Amino acid sequence: MKVSVKVPASSANIGPGFDCLGMALPIYNTITIEETVLPGTGIEINVMSEEESIDDMVFDSIPRDENNLVYKAVEMLYNSIGQEPSELKINIQTGIPITRGLGSSSSIVVGGLLAANKLLGNPADETALLAIATEVEGHPDNVAPAILGGVVLATQEEDGTLSYCKLDWPEEWDITVCIPDFELSTEIARSILPKEVPMQDAIFNAKRLAMLVHALNVKDAKLMKVALKDKLHQPYREKLVPGMKEIMEAFKHEDGVLGCVLSGAGPSMLIISYKYDLDKVKSTVKDIWEAQNIKVDIRTLKVEEQGAVVF
Ligand code: HSE
C-alpha cells in the first residue's frame, strides 16, 4: 500500500503570536510512504526537490535515516499503538524552500504522520495527530495550519493537551511573502532568544495578540496595524537577518502596510497590506536586499484554506 500527503507551507508567529499563531500558504511538499514487501529492507528515505536553486549543502544535510523528522514522527505514531515501523519507503518531494521560515520541516512531519495514520487504518484523530506533530516540532504554530489549513491559533498545555481554533483572514488583506536566498536554521534562530523576557515586553505582546484576534474578527485594518508588532522574538533575531530592520523601517509609516513581520524563525518576511501598491512592496524589499547582494523571491499569496490532503 502507498499513501501520499500534500502539505502546505506555513508562516508562524505573524507578529505577536510567537509559538502559537500561524497561517497555511499555497506552496507544498508531498510526502509518500510505501510499505515495501521485502522483509529486512528497513526504512528508506528519498528527498527530491522541485527547486532548482536549492543549496546542495542544505539539501544533502537532510538526514535520510532515523534522524529524519519524518521518521521520528512516523515512529511516534506507530509506538502510540504499540507497534514499530519497519520496511517503509518514504519519498519527500519538496516544493517549500528549506530553512527559510516557511514550515518546511513541519510539513514533512505532518505528511509523514498523516500517511502513516492512513497506512495503519486511521488509529489517531486530528487532535492526536496534532499533539504528536507538536511534540516532534516543539510548538504547534506551523503544524496546526499545515494540518488544518487557514489561520490557526493553537496552544499546548503542560500535560500535552492541545486547544486550537481557526481565525478568518480578510480576503482583501494582501500577504506578500519575501524569501531571501540565504538559510537560517530554526535551531540557531531559537538559540539566540533569551530564557526570560522583561514583563513589559510580555505585556506588549499579550495586548497585541488579543488585538490581532479582534482585528481579524472585525476586519479592522487600523487595529491590525497596531497589533502586528512583536517584542518576544523579532528584536533578537534582527541581527541574524541582514536587511530585516531596513525593510521594517521602510514600511513603518506607510498607512496601507499593516505589518511587516518575520515569517516563523526567519529569514523570510511577510508584508501584510491593504489597498497598497504591491509593486511598491516588491520593489522596496528587492532594493533593500539586493543592495546587500541578497537575491529574493517575492510572491503575493492567499492563505491556503485547505490543510494537508491525503491521497
Ligand atoms: N515559532 C517558531 C519560532 C517557529 O519562531 O521559533 C519556527 O519553527
Short mmCIF file of C-alpha atoms and ligand atoms in Angstrom, two decimals:
data_model
loop_
_atom_site.label_atom_id
_atom_site.label_comp_id
_atom_site.label_asym_id
_atom_site.label_seq_id
_atom_site.Cartn_x
_atom_site.Cartn_y
_atom_site.Cartn_z
CA MET A 1 0.00 0.00 0.00
CA LYS A 2 1.17 3.51 -0.84
CA VAL A 3 -0.17 6.78 0.62
CA SER A 4 0.73 10.35 -0.36
CA VAL A 5 0.04 13.57 1.51
CA LYS A 6 0.25 17.06 0.03
CA VAL A 7 1.03 19.53 2.81
CA PRO A 8 1.02 23.34 2.60
CA ALA A 9 3.80 25.64 3.78
CA SER A 10 3.11 27.76 6.84
CA SER A 11 4.16 31.06 8.30
CA ALA A 12 4.31 31.09 12.08
CA ASN A 13 4.15 33.86 14.70
CA ILE A 14 2.56 36.56 12.46
CA GLY A 15 3.86 39.36 14.66
CA PRO A 16 2.75 38.96 18.30
CA GLY A 17 1.71 35.27 18.12
CA PHE A 18 5.10 33.77 18.98
CA ASP A 19 4.87 29.95 19.07
CA CYS A 20 1.05 29.91 18.91
CA LEU A 21 -0.21 31.56 15.69
CA GLY A 22 0.34 30.53 12.08
CA MET A 23 -1.16 30.51 8.61
CA ALA A 24 -1.03 27.98 5.78
CA LEU A 25 0.35 29.16 2.44
CA PRO A 26 -0.07 27.70 -1.07
CA ILE A 27 3.42 26.21 -1.51
CA TYR A 28 3.61 22.44 -0.99
CA ASN A 29 5.65 19.39 -0.03
CA THR A 30 4.38 15.95 -0.93
CA ILE A 31 5.29 13.03 1.30
CA THR A 32 4.69 9.47 0.12
CA ILE A 33 5.02 6.39 2.29
CA GLU A 34 5.02 2.96 0.76
CA GLU A 35 5.04 -0.32 2.64
CA THR A 36 7.67 -2.43 0.98
CA VAL A 37 7.01 -6.14 0.80
CA LEU A 38 10.54 -7.40 1.19
CA PRO A 39 11.28 -8.03 4.88
CA GLY A 40 14.56 -6.68 6.27
CA THR A 41 14.79 -3.73 3.87
CA GLY A 42 14.26 -1.27 6.76
CA ILE A 43 13.43 2.38 6.24
CA GLU A 44 14.44 4.12 3.03
CA ILE A 45 14.12 7.91 2.81
CA ASN A 46 14.46 9.77 -0.50
CA VAL A 47 14.31 13.53 -0.88
CA MET A 48 13.58 15.19 -4.23
CA SER A 49 13.41 18.92 -4.80
CA GLU A 50 11.26 20.92 -7.20
CA GLU A 51 13.54 23.88 -6.59
CA GLU A 52 16.42 24.41 -8.97
CA SER A 53 18.04 26.90 -6.68
CA ILE A 54 18.22 24.69 -3.63
CA ASP A 55 21.59 24.81 -1.95
CA ASP A 56 23.29 21.40 -2.35
CA MET A 57 24.76 21.52 1.14
CA VAL A 58 21.38 22.19 2.74
CA PHE A 59 19.77 19.51 0.59
CA ASP A 60 22.45 16.97 1.47
CA SER A 61 22.21 17.83 5.16
CA ILE A 62 18.64 16.47 5.36
CA PRO A 63 19.06 13.17 7.22
CA ARG A 64 17.99 10.08 5.26
CA ASP A 65 17.95 7.80 8.31
CA GLU A 66 16.19 7.50 11.69
CA ASN A 67 17.22 11.08 12.44
CA ASN A 68 14.90 12.40 9.75
CA LEU A 69 11.95 14.19 11.33
CA VAL A 70 9.51 12.28 9.18
CA TYR A 71 10.88 9.03 10.57
CA LYS A 72 10.63 10.33 14.14
CA ALA A 73 7.01 11.35 13.61
CA VAL A 74 6.07 8.05 11.98
CA GLU A 75 7.81 6.12 14.76
CA MET A 76 5.88 8.03 17.44
CA LEU A 77 2.60 7.20 15.78
CA TYR A 78 3.46 3.50 15.45
CA ASN A 79 4.66 3.45 19.08
CA SER A 80 1.42 5.09 20.26
CA ILE A 81 -0.43 1.95 19.15
CA GLY A 82 2.27 -0.42 20.39
CA GLN A 83 3.94 -1.06 17.02
CA GLU A 84 7.34 -0.39 15.46
CA PRO A 85 7.68 0.95 11.90
CA SER A 86 9.50 -1.37 9.55
CA GLU A 87 10.00 -1.80 5.81
CA LEU A 88 8.87 1.63 4.72
CA LYS A 89 9.93 3.68 1.73
CA ILE A 90 9.45 7.39 2.38
CA ASN A 91 9.67 9.87 -0.50
CA ILE A 92 9.74 13.59 0.20
CA GLN A 93 9.07 15.87 -2.77
CA THR A 94 9.96 19.36 -1.62
CA GLY A 95 8.45 22.50 -3.10
CA ILE A 96 8.73 24.52 0.11
CA PRO A 97 12.07 26.32 0.43
CA ILE A 98 14.14 24.76 3.22
CA THR A 99 15.35 26.71 6.29
CA ARG A 100 13.56 29.89 5.22
CA GLY A 101 10.90 30.09 7.96
CA LEU A 102 8.11 28.62 5.83
CA GLY A 103 7.39 25.45 7.77
CA SER A 104 9.21 23.01 5.51
CA SER A 105 10.15 20.66 8.37
CA SER A 106 6.65 20.85 9.88
CA SER A 107 5.11 19.92 6.56
CA ILE A 108 7.33 16.84 6.42
CA VAL A 109 6.37 15.82 9.95
CA VAL A 110 2.67 16.33 9.17
CA GLY A 111 2.92 14.48 5.85
CA GLY A 112 4.67 11.52 7.44
CA LEU A 113 2.17 11.32 10.29
CA LEU A 114 -0.93 11.55 8.13
CA ALA A 115 0.40 9.00 5.65
CA ALA A 116 1.38 6.56 8.39
CA ASN A 117 -2.01 7.06 10.07
CA LYS A 118 -3.77 6.07 6.85
CA LEU A 119 -1.50 3.04 6.43
CA LEU A 120 -2.37 1.95 9.98
CA GLY A 121 -6.14 2.32 9.41
CA ASN A 122 -6.52 5.81 10.96
CA PRO A 123 -5.98 5.00 14.67
CA ALA A 124 -5.29 8.67 15.54
CA ASP A 125 -7.82 11.51 15.23
CA GLU A 126 -6.97 15.09 14.23
CA THR A 127 -6.17 16.24 17.79
CA ALA A 128 -3.95 13.23 18.47
CA LEU A 129 -2.06 13.80 15.20
CA LEU A 130 -1.64 17.46 16.07
CA ALA A 131 -0.35 16.54 19.55
CA ILE A 132 2.29 14.18 18.09
CA ALA A 133 3.32 16.72 15.44
CA THR A 134 3.62 19.39 18.15
CA GLU A 135 5.77 17.11 20.28
CA VAL A 136 8.15 16.50 17.36
CA GLU A 137 8.31 20.19 16.42
CA GLY A 138 8.22 21.63 19.96
CA HIS A 139 5.44 24.15 19.21
CA PRO A 140 2.14 23.99 17.30
CA ASP A 141 2.25 27.19 15.23
CA ASN A 142 3.43 25.57 11.97
CA VAL A 143 1.99 22.07 12.30
CA ALA A 144 -1.54 23.28 13.17
CA PRO A 145 -2.09 25.29 9.95
CA ALA A 146 -0.26 22.59 7.96
CA ILE A 147 -2.84 20.03 9.15
CA LEU A 148 -5.93 22.23 9.30
CA GLY A 149 -5.27 24.93 6.68
CA GLY A 150 -6.18 28.60 7.22
CA VAL A 151 -5.03 30.77 10.10
CA VAL A 152 -4.80 28.83 13.36
CA LEU A 153 -4.23 29.82 16.96
CA ALA A 154 -3.02 26.84 18.97
CA THR A 155 -1.69 26.20 22.47
CA GLN A 156 -0.41 23.13 24.22
CA GLU A 157 -0.83 22.63 27.95
CA GLU A 158 1.90 21.14 30.12
CA ASP A 159 0.13 17.76 30.10
CA GLY A 160 0.26 17.76 26.28
CA THR A 161 -3.41 18.69 25.72
CA LEU A 162 -3.93 20.85 22.66
CA SER A 163 -6.50 23.58 22.16
CA TYR A 164 -6.86 25.32 18.84
CA CYS A 165 -9.19 27.49 16.82
CA LYS A 166 -9.29 28.82 13.28
CA LEU A 167 -9.43 32.54 12.55
CA ASP A 168 -10.73 34.16 9.36
CA TRP A 169 -8.29 36.15 7.28
CA PRO A 170 -9.90 39.09 5.43
CA GLU A 171 -9.72 38.32 1.70
CA GLU A 172 -8.74 41.93 0.94
CA TRP A 173 -5.61 41.92 3.12
CA ASP A 174 -2.69 41.03 0.87
CA ILE A 175 0.14 38.80 2.03
CA THR A 176 3.45 39.22 0.26
CA VAL A 177 5.99 36.54 1.13
CA CYS A 178 9.61 37.61 0.65
CA ILE A 179 12.07 34.72 0.61
CA PRO A 180 15.76 35.72 0.62
CA ASP A 181 18.36 33.35 -0.80
CA PHE A 182 20.08 32.55 2.47
CA GLU A 183 19.24 29.96 5.07
CA LEU A 184 18.65 30.39 8.78
CA SER A 185 18.15 27.27 10.84
CA THR A 186 15.38 27.37 13.42
CA GLU A 187 17.85 25.93 15.91
CA ILE A 188 20.15 28.94 15.58
CA ALA A 189 17.22 31.38 15.48
CA ARG A 190 15.86 29.91 18.74
CA SER A 191 19.24 29.70 20.44
CA ILE A 192 19.55 33.47 20.23
CA LEU A 193 16.35 34.05 22.24
CA PRO A 194 16.64 34.85 25.97
CA LYS A 195 15.33 32.39 28.57
CA GLU A 196 13.34 35.22 30.19
CA VAL A 197 11.92 38.47 28.86
CA PRO A 198 11.05 41.76 30.61
CA MET A 199 7.48 41.90 31.96
CA GLN A 200 6.81 44.98 29.79
CA ASP A 201 7.67 43.02 26.65
CA ALA A 202 5.37 40.14 27.65
CA ILE A 203 2.55 42.65 28.22
CA PHE A 204 3.33 44.34 24.89
CA ASN A 205 2.77 41.06 23.03
CA ALA A 206 -0.24 39.92 25.09
CA LYS A 207 -2.08 43.16 24.30
CA ARG A 208 -1.26 42.94 20.62
CA LEU A 209 -2.17 39.29 20.18
CA ALA A 210 -5.58 39.94 21.75
CA MET A 211 -5.97 42.95 19.48
CA LEU A 212 -4.91 40.93 16.43
CA VAL A 213 -7.65 38.34 17.03
CA HIS A 214 -10.23 41.10 17.33
CA ALA A 215 -8.86 42.94 14.28
CA LEU A 216 -9.24 39.76 12.22
CA ASN A 217 -12.77 39.20 13.52
CA VAL A 218 -13.99 42.66 12.64
CA LYS A 219 -11.59 43.20 9.69
CA ASP A 220 -10.20 46.37 11.23
CA ALA A 221 -7.06 47.34 9.28
CA LYS A 222 -6.14 50.17 11.66
CA LEU A 223 -6.18 47.88 14.70
CA MET A 224 -4.25 45.27 12.74
CA LYS A 225 -1.50 47.78 12.09
CA VAL A 226 -1.18 48.35 15.84
CA ALA A 227 -1.36 44.61 16.53
CA LEU A 228 1.25 43.33 14.07
CA LYS A 229 4.22 44.02 16.30
CA ASP A 230 6.42 41.87 18.48
CA LYS A 231 8.95 42.15 21.26
CA LEU A 232 9.45 38.48 22.09
CA HIS A 233 11.49 37.22 19.17
CA GLN A 234 11.94 39.69 16.30
CA PRO A 235 14.24 42.16 18.11
CA TYR A 236 16.63 39.31 19.00
CA ARG A 237 16.60 37.78 15.53
CA GLU A 238 17.22 41.07 13.73
CA LYS A 239 20.97 40.52 13.89
CA LEU A 240 20.62 37.17 12.09
CA VAL A 241 18.63 38.64 9.19
CA PRO A 242 20.50 41.32 7.28
CA GLY A 243 18.08 43.85 5.79
CA MET A 244 15.22 42.97 8.17
CA LYS A 245 15.46 46.21 10.15
CA GLU A 246 15.62 48.34 6.99
CA ILE A 247 12.61 46.58 5.47
CA MET A 248 10.57 47.13 8.65
CA GLU A 249 11.66 50.78 8.78
CA ALA A 250 10.76 51.34 5.11
CA PHE A 251 7.11 50.36 5.65
CA LYS A 252 6.61 51.63 9.19
CA HIS A 253 4.86 54.87 8.22
CA GLU A 254 3.02 53.58 5.13
CA ASP A 255 -0.68 53.57 6.05
CA GLY A 256 -1.54 50.78 3.60
CA VAL A 257 1.07 48.43 5.05
CA LEU A 258 -0.47 46.80 8.11
CA GLY A 259 2.62 44.97 9.14
CA CYS A 260 5.98 43.66 8.24
CA VAL A 261 6.92 40.55 10.21
CA LEU A 262 9.44 37.76 10.29
CA SER A 263 7.96 34.52 8.94
CA GLY A 264 8.46 31.92 11.68
CA ALA A 265 12.09 31.97 12.74
CA GLY A 266 13.03 33.77 9.50
CA PRO A 267 14.73 34.76 7.34
CA SER A 268 11.63 35.14 5.11
CA MET A 269 9.43 38.12 5.80
CA LEU A 270 5.71 38.72 5.34
CA ILE A 271 4.41 42.11 4.30
CA ILE A 272 0.71 42.43 5.07
CA SER A 273 -1.02 45.25 3.22
CA TYR A 274 -4.45 46.62 2.39
CA LYS A 275 -5.18 48.56 -0.80
CA TYR A 276 -1.46 49.23 -1.17
CA ASP A 277 0.59 49.08 -4.35
CA LEU A 278 2.01 45.53 -4.40
CA ASP A 279 4.65 46.51 -6.96
CA LYS A 280 5.90 49.06 -4.46
CA VAL A 281 6.06 46.38 -1.77
CA LYS A 282 8.13 44.19 -4.09
CA SER A 283 10.49 46.90 -5.32
CA THR A 284 11.13 48.21 -1.79
CA VAL A 285 12.06 44.77 -0.45
CA LYS A 286 14.05 43.89 -3.58
CA ASP A 287 16.04 47.13 -3.47
CA ILE A 288 16.95 46.70 0.21
CA TRP A 289 18.03 43.07 -0.09
CA GLU A 290 19.74 43.43 -3.45
CA ALA A 291 21.77 46.35 -2.10
CA GLN A 292 23.20 43.77 0.31
CA ASN A 293 23.81 41.27 -2.51
CA ILE A 294 20.88 39.13 -1.39
CA LYS A 295 18.59 37.78 -4.09
CA VAL A 296 14.94 37.48 -3.13
CA ASP A 297 11.95 35.51 -4.35
CA ILE A 298 8.78 37.57 -3.74
CA ARG A 299 5.28 36.10 -4.05
CA THR A 300 1.91 37.62 -3.15
CA LEU A 301 -0.14 34.67 -1.91
CA LYS A 302 -3.57 33.90 -0.49
CA VAL A 303 -3.98 31.97 2.75
CA GLU A 304 -4.32 28.26 1.85
CA GLU A 305 -7.63 27.36 3.46
CA GLN A 306 -7.19 23.64 2.88
CA GLY A 307 -4.85 21.74 5.13
CA ALA A 308 -2.93 18.57 4.34
CA VAL A 309 -4.62 16.32 1.77
CA VAL A 310 -4.18 12.54 1.91
CA PHE A 311 -4.47 10.68 -1.41
N1 HSE B 1 7.53 29.84 16.48
C1 HSE B 1 8.71 29.25 15.96
C2 HSE B 1 9.86 30.22 16.13
C3 HSE B 1 8.51 28.95 14.51
O1 HSE B 1 9.68 31.40 15.86
O2 HSE B 1 10.93 29.79 16.55
C4 HSE B 1 9.70 28.34 13.84
O3 HSE B 1 9.69 26.98 13.95
#
